[in-house]
Amino acid sequence: MLPFLEGVAKLAGDTDVLHANFYDELSLIHAYNFLAKSRHKNAIMYIAAHGAHGQVGNVELLNIFAAAQVIAKQCNITGVLIGSCYGGECSTTLETGIQSSQLRWCASYASSANWLQGTLIDCAIIESMLDLPSAAYKKSEKIIDRLASALSPFSPSYPIGEDYQEQPVSLRDSLQFVIQPEGKGRRARNVSQEIFDVHAQFQLGSDEGDDS
């Protein structure tokens, strides 16, 4: 993953990539402590590891979010992208993961995810969200529009992976988004359907140019 992220950083400009490995909960805490030493204008946490059944990299997903919440304010982390198979299979986990924290958005896959295609989608999301102005996090519409724009080059009906029964799952059904706009009383909620509805507006109509 690292070369892809470094490429995104070079494309975006004025962007650092901090990288740390983890293998269990203890090494995850060590990785977070390393990342916590830096503060950025807009930081995105990207977790890339094998996942299934509520775990990512042998760590409970809720524990990953709990640790991220601890350092989110210190590092100015605005979003968490779980680039793992089945990281988004339970929307409630994603909602709980960012609720009542500084984290404004998170995303993951509800199915398995083909490595290269998933990596390209992840990079597109990261590149798009890196330069989102802080004021945009006050409005759901602006967050949704930016995430939909990031996905615009990708087909929602593409089979990004499979479910546990090895049946194909489309990108639209797999990729889950939860946002929590800034403001008192705002709660985290799943906006996947809204994002793919806006995504359709970025596509050229099949009947474009047809005057009939």
PDB file of C-alpha atoms in Angstrom:
ATOM      1  CA  MET A   1       0.000   0.000   0.000  1.00  0.00           C
ATOM      2  CA  LEU A   2       2.768   2.416   0.882  1.00  0.00           C
ATOM      3  CA  PRO A   3       3.906   3.231  -2.698  1.00  0.00           C
ATOM      4  CA  PHE A   4       0.313   4.054  -3.661  1.00  0.00           C
ATOM      5  CA  LEU A   5      -0.134   6.389  -0.696  1.00  0.00           C
ATOM      6  CA  GLU A   6       3.191   8.058  -1.358  1.00  0.00           C
ATOM      7  CA  GLY A   7       2.035   8.632  -4.926  1.00  0.00           C
ATOM      8  CA  VAL A   8      -1.166  10.268  -3.665  1.00  0.00           C
ATOM      9  CA  ALA A   9       0.918  12.458  -1.346  1.00  0.00           C
ATOM     10  CA  LYS A  10       3.105  13.609  -4.216  1.00  0.00           C
ATOM     11  CA  LEU A  11       0.044  14.333  -6.330  1.00  0.00           C
ATOM     12  CA  ALA A  12      -1.621  16.325  -3.544  1.00  0.00           C
ATOM     13  CA  GLY A  13       1.537  18.190  -2.540  1.00  0.00           C
ATOM     14  CA  ASP A  14       2.378  19.407   0.965  1.00  0.00           C
ATOM     15  CA  THR A  15       1.323  16.016   2.325  1.00  0.00           C
ATOM     16  CA  ASP A  16       3.200  13.656   4.647  1.00  0.00           C
ATOM     17  CA  VAL A  17       2.743   9.896   4.871  1.00  0.00           C
ATOM     18  CA  LEU A  18       3.391   8.379   8.291  1.00  0.00           C
ATOM     19  CA  HIS A  19       3.490   4.594   8.260  1.00  0.00           C
ATOM     20  CA  ALA A  20       3.455   2.044  11.073  1.00  0.00           C
ATOM     21  CA  ASN A  21       2.752  -1.690  11.234  1.00  0.00           C
ATOM     22  CA  PHE A  22       0.582  -3.493  13.768  1.00  0.00           C
ATOM     23  CA  TYR A  23      -0.063  -7.178  14.387  1.00  0.00           C
ATOM     24  CA  ASP A  24      -2.186  -7.174  17.535  1.00  0.00           C
ATOM     25  CA  GLU A  25      -3.707  -4.721  19.988  1.00  0.00           C
ATOM     26  CA  LEU A  26      -0.414  -3.980  21.762  1.00  0.00           C
ATOM     27  CA  SER A  27       1.454  -3.185  18.549  1.00  0.00           C
ATOM     28  CA  LEU A  28      -1.552  -1.105  17.432  1.00  0.00           C
ATOM     29  CA  ILE A  29      -1.151   1.091  20.521  1.00  0.00           C
ATOM     30  CA  HIS A  30       2.555   1.472  19.758  1.00  0.00           C
ATOM     31  CA  ALA A  31       1.674   2.478  16.188  1.00  0.00           C
ATOM     32  CA  TYR A  32      -0.862   5.032  17.417  1.00  0.00           C
ATOM     33  CA  ASN A  33       1.675   6.478  19.869  1.00  0.00           C
ATOM     34  CA  PHE A  34       4.065   6.947  16.959  1.00  0.00           C
ATOM     35  CA  LEU A  35       1.431   8.691  14.877  1.00  0.00           C
ATOM     36  CA  ALA A  36       0.360  10.846  17.828  1.00  0.00           C
ATOM     37  CA  LYS A  37       3.677  12.685  17.779  1.00  0.00           C
ATOM     38  CA  SER A  38       2.601  14.728  14.752  1.00  0.00           C
ATOM     39  CA  ARG A  39      -0.220  17.194  14.171  1.00  0.00           C
ATOM     40  CA  HIS A  40      -1.457  18.103  10.712  1.00  0.00           C
ATOM     41  CA  LYS A  41      -3.932  20.477   9.130  1.00  0.00           C
ATOM     42  CA  ASN A  42      -6.073  17.541   8.040  1.00  0.00           C
ATOM     43  CA  ALA A  43      -5.069  13.965   8.860  1.00  0.00           C
ATOM     44  CA  ILE A  44      -6.676  10.784   7.548  1.00  0.00           C
ATOM     45  CA  MET A  45      -6.089   7.452   9.231  1.00  0.00           C
ATOM     46  CA  TYR A  46      -5.906   4.578   6.767  1.00  0.00           C
ATOM     47  CA  ILE A  47      -6.031   1.045   8.159  1.00  0.00           C
ATOM     48  CA  ALA A  48      -4.958  -1.562   5.603  1.00  0.00           C
ATOM     49  CA  ALA A  49      -5.076  -5.122   6.952  1.00  0.00           C
ATOM     50  CA  HIS A  50      -6.975  -8.371   6.566  1.00  0.00           C
ATOM     51  CA  GLY A  51     -10.413  -8.222   8.127  1.00  0.00           C
ATOM     52  CA  ALA A  52     -13.470 -10.367   8.857  1.00  0.00           C
ATOM     53  CA  HIS A  53     -16.092 -10.932  11.552  1.00  0.00           C
ATOM     54  CA  GLY A  54     -15.617  -7.624  13.329  1.00  0.00           C
ATOM     55  CA  GLN A  55     -11.835  -7.754  13.402  1.00  0.00           C
ATOM     56  CA  VAL A  56      -9.126  -6.025  11.368  1.00  0.00           C
ATOM     57  CA  GLY A  57      -5.549  -7.202  11.695  1.00  0.00           C
ATOM     58  CA  ASN A  58      -6.451  -9.440  14.670  1.00  0.00           C
ATOM     59  CA  VAL A  59      -7.870  -6.440  16.558  1.00  0.00           C
ATOM     60  CA  GLU A  60     -11.531  -5.755  17.282  1.00  0.00           C
ATOM     61  CA  LEU A  61     -12.698  -2.961  14.985  1.00  0.00           C
ATOM     62  CA  LEU A  62     -14.283  -1.058  17.870  1.00  0.00           C
ATOM     63  CA  ASN A  63     -10.914  -1.078  19.662  1.00  0.00           C
ATOM     64  CA  ILE A  64      -9.290   0.384  16.559  1.00  0.00           C
ATOM     65  CA  PHE A  65     -11.813   3.201  16.565  1.00  0.00           C
ATOM     66  CA  ALA A  66     -11.486   3.713  20.324  1.00  0.00           C
ATOM     67  CA  ALA A  67      -7.744   4.204  20.025  1.00  0.00           C
ATOM     68  CA  ALA A  68      -8.218   6.491  17.011  1.00  0.00           C
ATOM     69  CA  GLN A  69     -10.610   8.666  19.010  1.00  0.00           C
ATOM     70  CA  VAL A  70      -7.975   9.138  21.725  1.00  0.00           C
ATOM     71  CA  ILE A  71      -5.475  10.722  19.344  1.00  0.00           C
ATOM     72  CA  ALA A  72      -7.922  12.264  16.849  1.00  0.00           C
ATOM     73  CA  LYS A  73      -7.950  15.718  18.422  1.00  0.00           C
ATOM     74  CA  GLN A  74      -4.231  15.723  19.111  1.00  0.00           C
ATOM     75  CA  CYS A  75      -3.363  14.814  15.516  1.00  0.00           C
ATOM     76  CA  ASN A  76      -6.380  16.513  13.898  1.00  0.00           C
ATOM     77  CA  ILE A  77      -7.656  13.287  12.356  1.00  0.00           C
ATOM     78  CA  THR A  78     -10.870  13.974  10.463  1.00  0.00           C
ATOM     79  CA  GLY A  79     -11.535  10.607   8.844  1.00  0.00           C
ATOM     80  CA  VAL A  80     -10.811   6.896   9.109  1.00  0.00           C
ATOM     81  CA  LEU A  81     -10.703   4.641   6.061  1.00  0.00           C
ATOM     82  CA  ILE A  82     -10.715   0.914   6.801  1.00  0.00           C
ATOM     83  CA  GLY A  83      -9.253  -0.591   3.654  1.00  0.00           C
ATOM     84  CA  SER A  84     -10.052  -4.127   4.754  1.00  0.00           C
ATOM     85  CA  CYS A  85     -12.395  -6.893   3.742  1.00  0.00           C
ATOM     86  CA  TYR A  86     -15.630  -6.880   5.769  1.00  0.00           C
ATOM     87  CA  GLY A  87     -14.618  -3.813   7.791  1.00  0.00           C
ATOM     88  CA  GLY A  88     -17.981  -2.261   6.972  1.00  0.00           C
ATOM     89  CA  GLU A  89     -20.199  -5.331   7.316  1.00  0.00           C
ATOM     90  CA  CYS A  90     -21.861  -3.798  10.388  1.00  0.00           C
ATOM     91  CA  SER A  91     -22.882  -0.183   9.859  1.00  0.00           C
ATOM     92  CA  THR A  92     -23.608   0.216  13.568  1.00  0.00           C
ATOM     93  CA  THR A  93     -19.959  -0.508  14.345  1.00  0.00           C
ATOM     94  CA  LEU A  94     -18.858   2.312  12.046  1.00  0.00           C
ATOM     95  CA  GLU A  95     -21.403   4.673  13.572  1.00  0.00           C
ATOM     96  CA  THR A  96     -20.350   3.773  17.112  1.00  0.00           C
ATOM     97  CA  GLY A  97     -16.723   4.036  16.081  1.00  0.00           C
ATOM     98  CA  ILE A  98     -16.873   7.757  15.315  1.00  0.00           C
ATOM     99  CA  GLN A  99     -19.799   8.864  17.493  1.00  0.00           C
ATOM    100  CA  SER A 100     -19.076  11.744  19.913  1.00  0.00           C
ATOM    101  CA  SER A 101     -15.540  12.201  18.609  1.00  0.00           C
ATOM    102  CA  GLN A 102     -13.660  14.589  16.342  1.00  0.00           C
ATOM    103  CA  LEU A 103     -13.835  12.019  13.548  1.00  0.00           C
ATOM    104  CA  ARG A 104     -16.128  13.339  10.804  1.00  0.00           C
ATOM    105  CA  TRP A 105     -16.273  10.367   8.440  1.00  0.00           C
ATOM    106  CA  CYS A 106     -15.309   6.751   7.999  1.00  0.00           C
ATOM    107  CA  ALA A 107     -15.620   4.209   5.214  1.00  0.00           C
ATOM    108  CA  SER A 108     -15.072   0.514   4.657  1.00  0.00           C
ATOM    109  CA  TYR A 109     -16.237  -2.527   2.682  1.00  0.00           C
ATOM    110  CA  ALA A 110     -19.097  -4.807   3.744  1.00  0.00           C
ATOM    111  CA  SER A 111     -17.692  -7.648   1.624  1.00  0.00           C
ATOM    112  CA  SER A 112     -14.294  -8.836   0.555  1.00  0.00           C
ATOM    113  CA  ALA A 113     -12.539  -6.327  -1.696  1.00  0.00           C
ATOM    114  CA  ASN A 114     -10.312  -7.019  -4.665  1.00  0.00           C
ATOM    115  CA  TRP A 115      -6.901  -5.699  -3.670  1.00  0.00           C
ATOM    116  CA  LEU A 116      -5.926  -3.562  -6.672  1.00  0.00           C
ATOM    117  CA  GLN A 117      -9.377  -2.191  -7.404  1.00  0.00           C
ATOM    118  CA  GLY A 118     -10.004  -1.506  -3.714  1.00  0.00           C
ATOM    119  CA  THR A 119      -6.638   0.210  -3.432  1.00  0.00           C
ATOM    120  CA  LEU A 120      -7.441   2.527  -6.329  1.00  0.00           C
ATOM    121  CA  ILE A 121     -10.802   3.412  -4.769  1.00  0.00           C
ATOM    122  CA  ASP A 122      -9.178   4.002  -1.382  1.00  0.00           C
ATOM    123  CA  CYS A 123      -6.550   6.268  -2.933  1.00  0.00           C
ATOM    124  CA  ALA A 124      -9.243   8.245  -4.754  1.00  0.00           C
ATOM    125  CA  ILE A 125     -11.119   8.791  -1.488  1.00  0.00           C
ATOM    126  CA  ILE A 126      -7.990   9.833   0.383  1.00  0.00           C
ATOM    127  CA  GLU A 127      -6.865  12.221  -2.361  1.00  0.00           C
ATOM    128  CA  SER A 128     -10.292  13.835  -2.482  1.00  0.00           C
ATOM    129  CA  MET A 129     -10.704  14.239   1.275  1.00  0.00           C
ATOM    130  CA  LEU A 130      -7.220  15.584   1.939  1.00  0.00           C
ATOM    131  CA  ASP A 131      -8.023  19.113   0.794  1.00  0.00           C
ATOM    132  CA  LEU A 132     -11.612  19.334   2.046  1.00  0.00           C
ATOM    133  CA  PRO A 133     -11.843  22.705   3.871  1.00  0.00           C
ATOM    134  CA  SER A 134     -12.503  22.454   7.596  1.00  0.00           C
ATOM    135  CA  ALA A 135     -15.676  24.548   7.208  1.00  0.00           C
ATOM    136  CA  ALA A 136     -17.146  21.823   4.953  1.00  0.00           C
ATOM    137  CA  TYR A 137     -17.355  19.454   7.906  1.00  0.00           C
ATOM    138  CA  LYS A 138     -20.242  21.500   9.275  1.00  0.00           C
ATOM    139  CA  LYS A 139     -22.550  20.447   6.424  1.00  0.00           C
ATOM    140  CA  SER A 140     -23.554  16.884   5.550  1.00  0.00           C
ATOM    141  CA  GLU A 141     -24.130  17.838   1.921  1.00  0.00           C
ATOM    142  CA  LYS A 142     -20.558  18.992   1.399  1.00  0.00           C
ATOM    143  CA  ILE A 143     -19.080  15.809   2.878  1.00  0.00           C
ATOM    144  CA  ILE A 144     -21.440  13.646   0.827  1.00  0.00           C
ATOM    145  CA  ASP A 145     -20.708  15.556  -2.386  1.00  0.00           C
ATOM    146  CA  ARG A 146     -16.959  15.224  -1.911  1.00  0.00           C
ATOM    147  CA  LEU A 147     -17.108  11.483  -1.245  1.00  0.00           C
ATOM    148  CA  ALA A 148     -19.435  10.958  -4.226  1.00  0.00           C
ATOM    149  CA  SER A 149     -17.061  12.926  -6.414  1.00  0.00           C
ATOM    150  CA  ALA A 150     -14.168  10.733  -5.306  1.00  0.00           C
ATOM    151  CA  LEU A 151     -16.088   7.636  -6.407  1.00  0.00           C
ATOM    152  CA  SER A 152     -17.267   9.133  -9.699  1.00  0.00           C
ATOM    153  CA  PRO A 153     -14.719   7.279 -11.915  1.00  0.00           C
ATOM    154  CA  PHE A 154     -15.855   3.895 -10.559  1.00  0.00           C
ATOM    155  CA  SER A 155     -18.907   1.867 -11.571  1.00  0.00           C
ATOM    156  CA  PRO A 156     -21.345   1.229  -8.686  1.00  0.00           C
ATOM    157  CA  SER A 157     -22.341  -2.106 -10.232  1.00  0.00           C
ATOM    158  CA  TYR A 158     -18.748  -3.397 -10.441  1.00  0.00           C
ATOM    159  CA  PRO A 159     -18.336  -6.615  -8.380  1.00  0.00           C
ATOM    160  CA  ILE A 160     -15.729  -5.347  -5.915  1.00  0.00           C
ATOM    161  CA  GLY A 161     -15.673  -8.609  -3.954  1.00  0.00           C
ATOM    162  CA  GLU A 162     -17.716 -11.435  -2.470  1.00  0.00           C
ATOM    163  CA  ASP A 163     -19.839 -12.117   0.600  1.00  0.00           C
ATOM    164  CA  TYR A 164     -19.219 -14.994   3.000  1.00  0.00           C
ATOM    165  CA  GLN A 165     -21.151 -17.304   0.658  1.00  0.00           C
ATOM    166  CA  GLU A 166     -18.754 -16.371  -2.174  1.00  0.00           C
ATOM    167  CA  GLN A 167     -21.470 -14.510  -4.040  1.00  0.00           C
ATOM    168  CA  PRO A 168     -20.387 -11.349  -5.903  1.00  0.00           C
ATOM    169  CA  VAL A 169     -21.125  -8.008  -4.244  1.00  0.00           C
ATOM    170  CA  SER A 170     -21.308  -4.726  -6.132  1.00  0.00           C
ATOM    171  CA  LEU A 171     -19.388  -1.640  -5.105  1.00  0.00           C
ATOM    172  CA  ARG A 172     -22.682   0.090  -4.279  1.00  0.00           C
ATOM    173  CA  ASP A 173     -23.691  -2.696  -1.873  1.00  0.00           C
ATOM    174  CA  SER A 174     -20.241  -3.111  -0.349  1.00  0.00           C
ATOM    175  CA  LEU A 175     -18.733   0.317   0.248  1.00  0.00           C
ATOM    176  CA  GLN A 176     -20.213   1.863   3.390  1.00  0.00           C
ATOM    177  CA  PHE A 177     -19.910   5.488   4.487  1.00  0.00           C
ATOM    178  CA  VAL A 178     -20.716   7.010   7.853  1.00  0.00           C
ATOM    179  CA  ILE A 179     -20.425  10.734   8.541  1.00  0.00           C
ATOM    180  CA  GLN A 180     -20.741  12.902  11.639  1.00  0.00           C
ATOM    181  CA  PRO A 181     -20.817  16.593  10.736  1.00  0.00           C
ATOM    182  CA  GLU A 182     -19.366  19.066  13.193  1.00  0.00           C
ATOM    183  CA  GLY A 183     -21.844  20.602  15.614  1.00  0.00           C
ATOM    184  CA  LYS A 184     -23.518  19.969  18.932  1.00  0.00           C
ATOM    185  CA  GLY A 185     -26.022  17.142  18.854  1.00  0.00           C
ATOM    186  CA  ARG A 186     -24.939  15.838  15.425  1.00  0.00           C
ATOM    187  CA  ARG A 187     -24.891  12.050  15.346  1.00  0.00           C
ATOM    188  CA  ALA A 188     -23.014   9.614  13.160  1.00  0.00           C
ATOM    189  CA  ARG A 189     -25.170   8.042  10.443  1.00  0.00           C
ATOM    190  CA  ASN A 190     -24.807   5.863   7.387  1.00  0.00           C
ATOM    191  CA  VAL A 191     -25.037   7.930   4.185  1.00  0.00           C
ATOM    192  CA  SER A 192     -24.009   5.263   1.659  1.00  0.00           C
ATOM    193  CA  GLN A 193     -27.260   5.471  -0.302  1.00  0.00           C
ATOM    194  CA  GLU A 194     -27.084   9.264  -0.449  1.00  0.00           C
ATOM    195  CA  ILE A 195     -23.500   9.152  -1.694  1.00  0.00           C
ATOM    196  CA  PHE A 196     -24.318   6.743  -4.521  1.00  0.00           C
ATOM    197  CA  ASP A 197     -27.379   8.810  -5.428  1.00  0.00           C
ATOM    198  CA  VAL A 198     -25.120  11.849  -5.841  1.00  0.00           C
ATOM    199  CA  HIS A 199     -22.539   9.653  -7.583  1.00  0.00           C
ATOM    200  CA  ALA A 200     -25.078   9.105 -10.389  1.00  0.00           C
ATOM    201  CA  GLN A 201     -25.187  12.857 -11.021  1.00  0.00           C
ATOM    202  CA  PHE A 202     -21.501  12.817 -11.943  1.00  0.00           C
ATOM    203  CA  GLN A 203     -22.117  10.352 -14.795  1.00  0.00           C
ATOM    204  CA  LEU A 204     -22.896  11.225 -18.387  1.00  0.00           C
ATOM    205  CA  GLY A 205     -26.430  10.143 -19.288  1.00  0.00           C
ATOM    206  CA  SER A 206     -26.741   7.312 -21.775  1.00  0.00           C
ATOM    207  CA  ASP A 207     -29.202   9.424 -23.777  1.00  0.00           C
ATOM    208  CA  GLU A 208     -26.986  12.527 -23.892  1.00  0.00           C
ATOM    209  CA  GLY A 209     -27.334  14.230 -27.228  1.00  0.00           C
ATOM    210  CA  ASP A 210     -30.568  12.406 -28.043  1.00  0.00           C
ATOM    211  CA  ASP A 211     -33.237  14.984 -28.978  1.00  0.00           C
ATOM    212  CA  SER A 212     -36.011  12.462 -29.408  1.00  0.00           C
TER     213      SER A 212
END
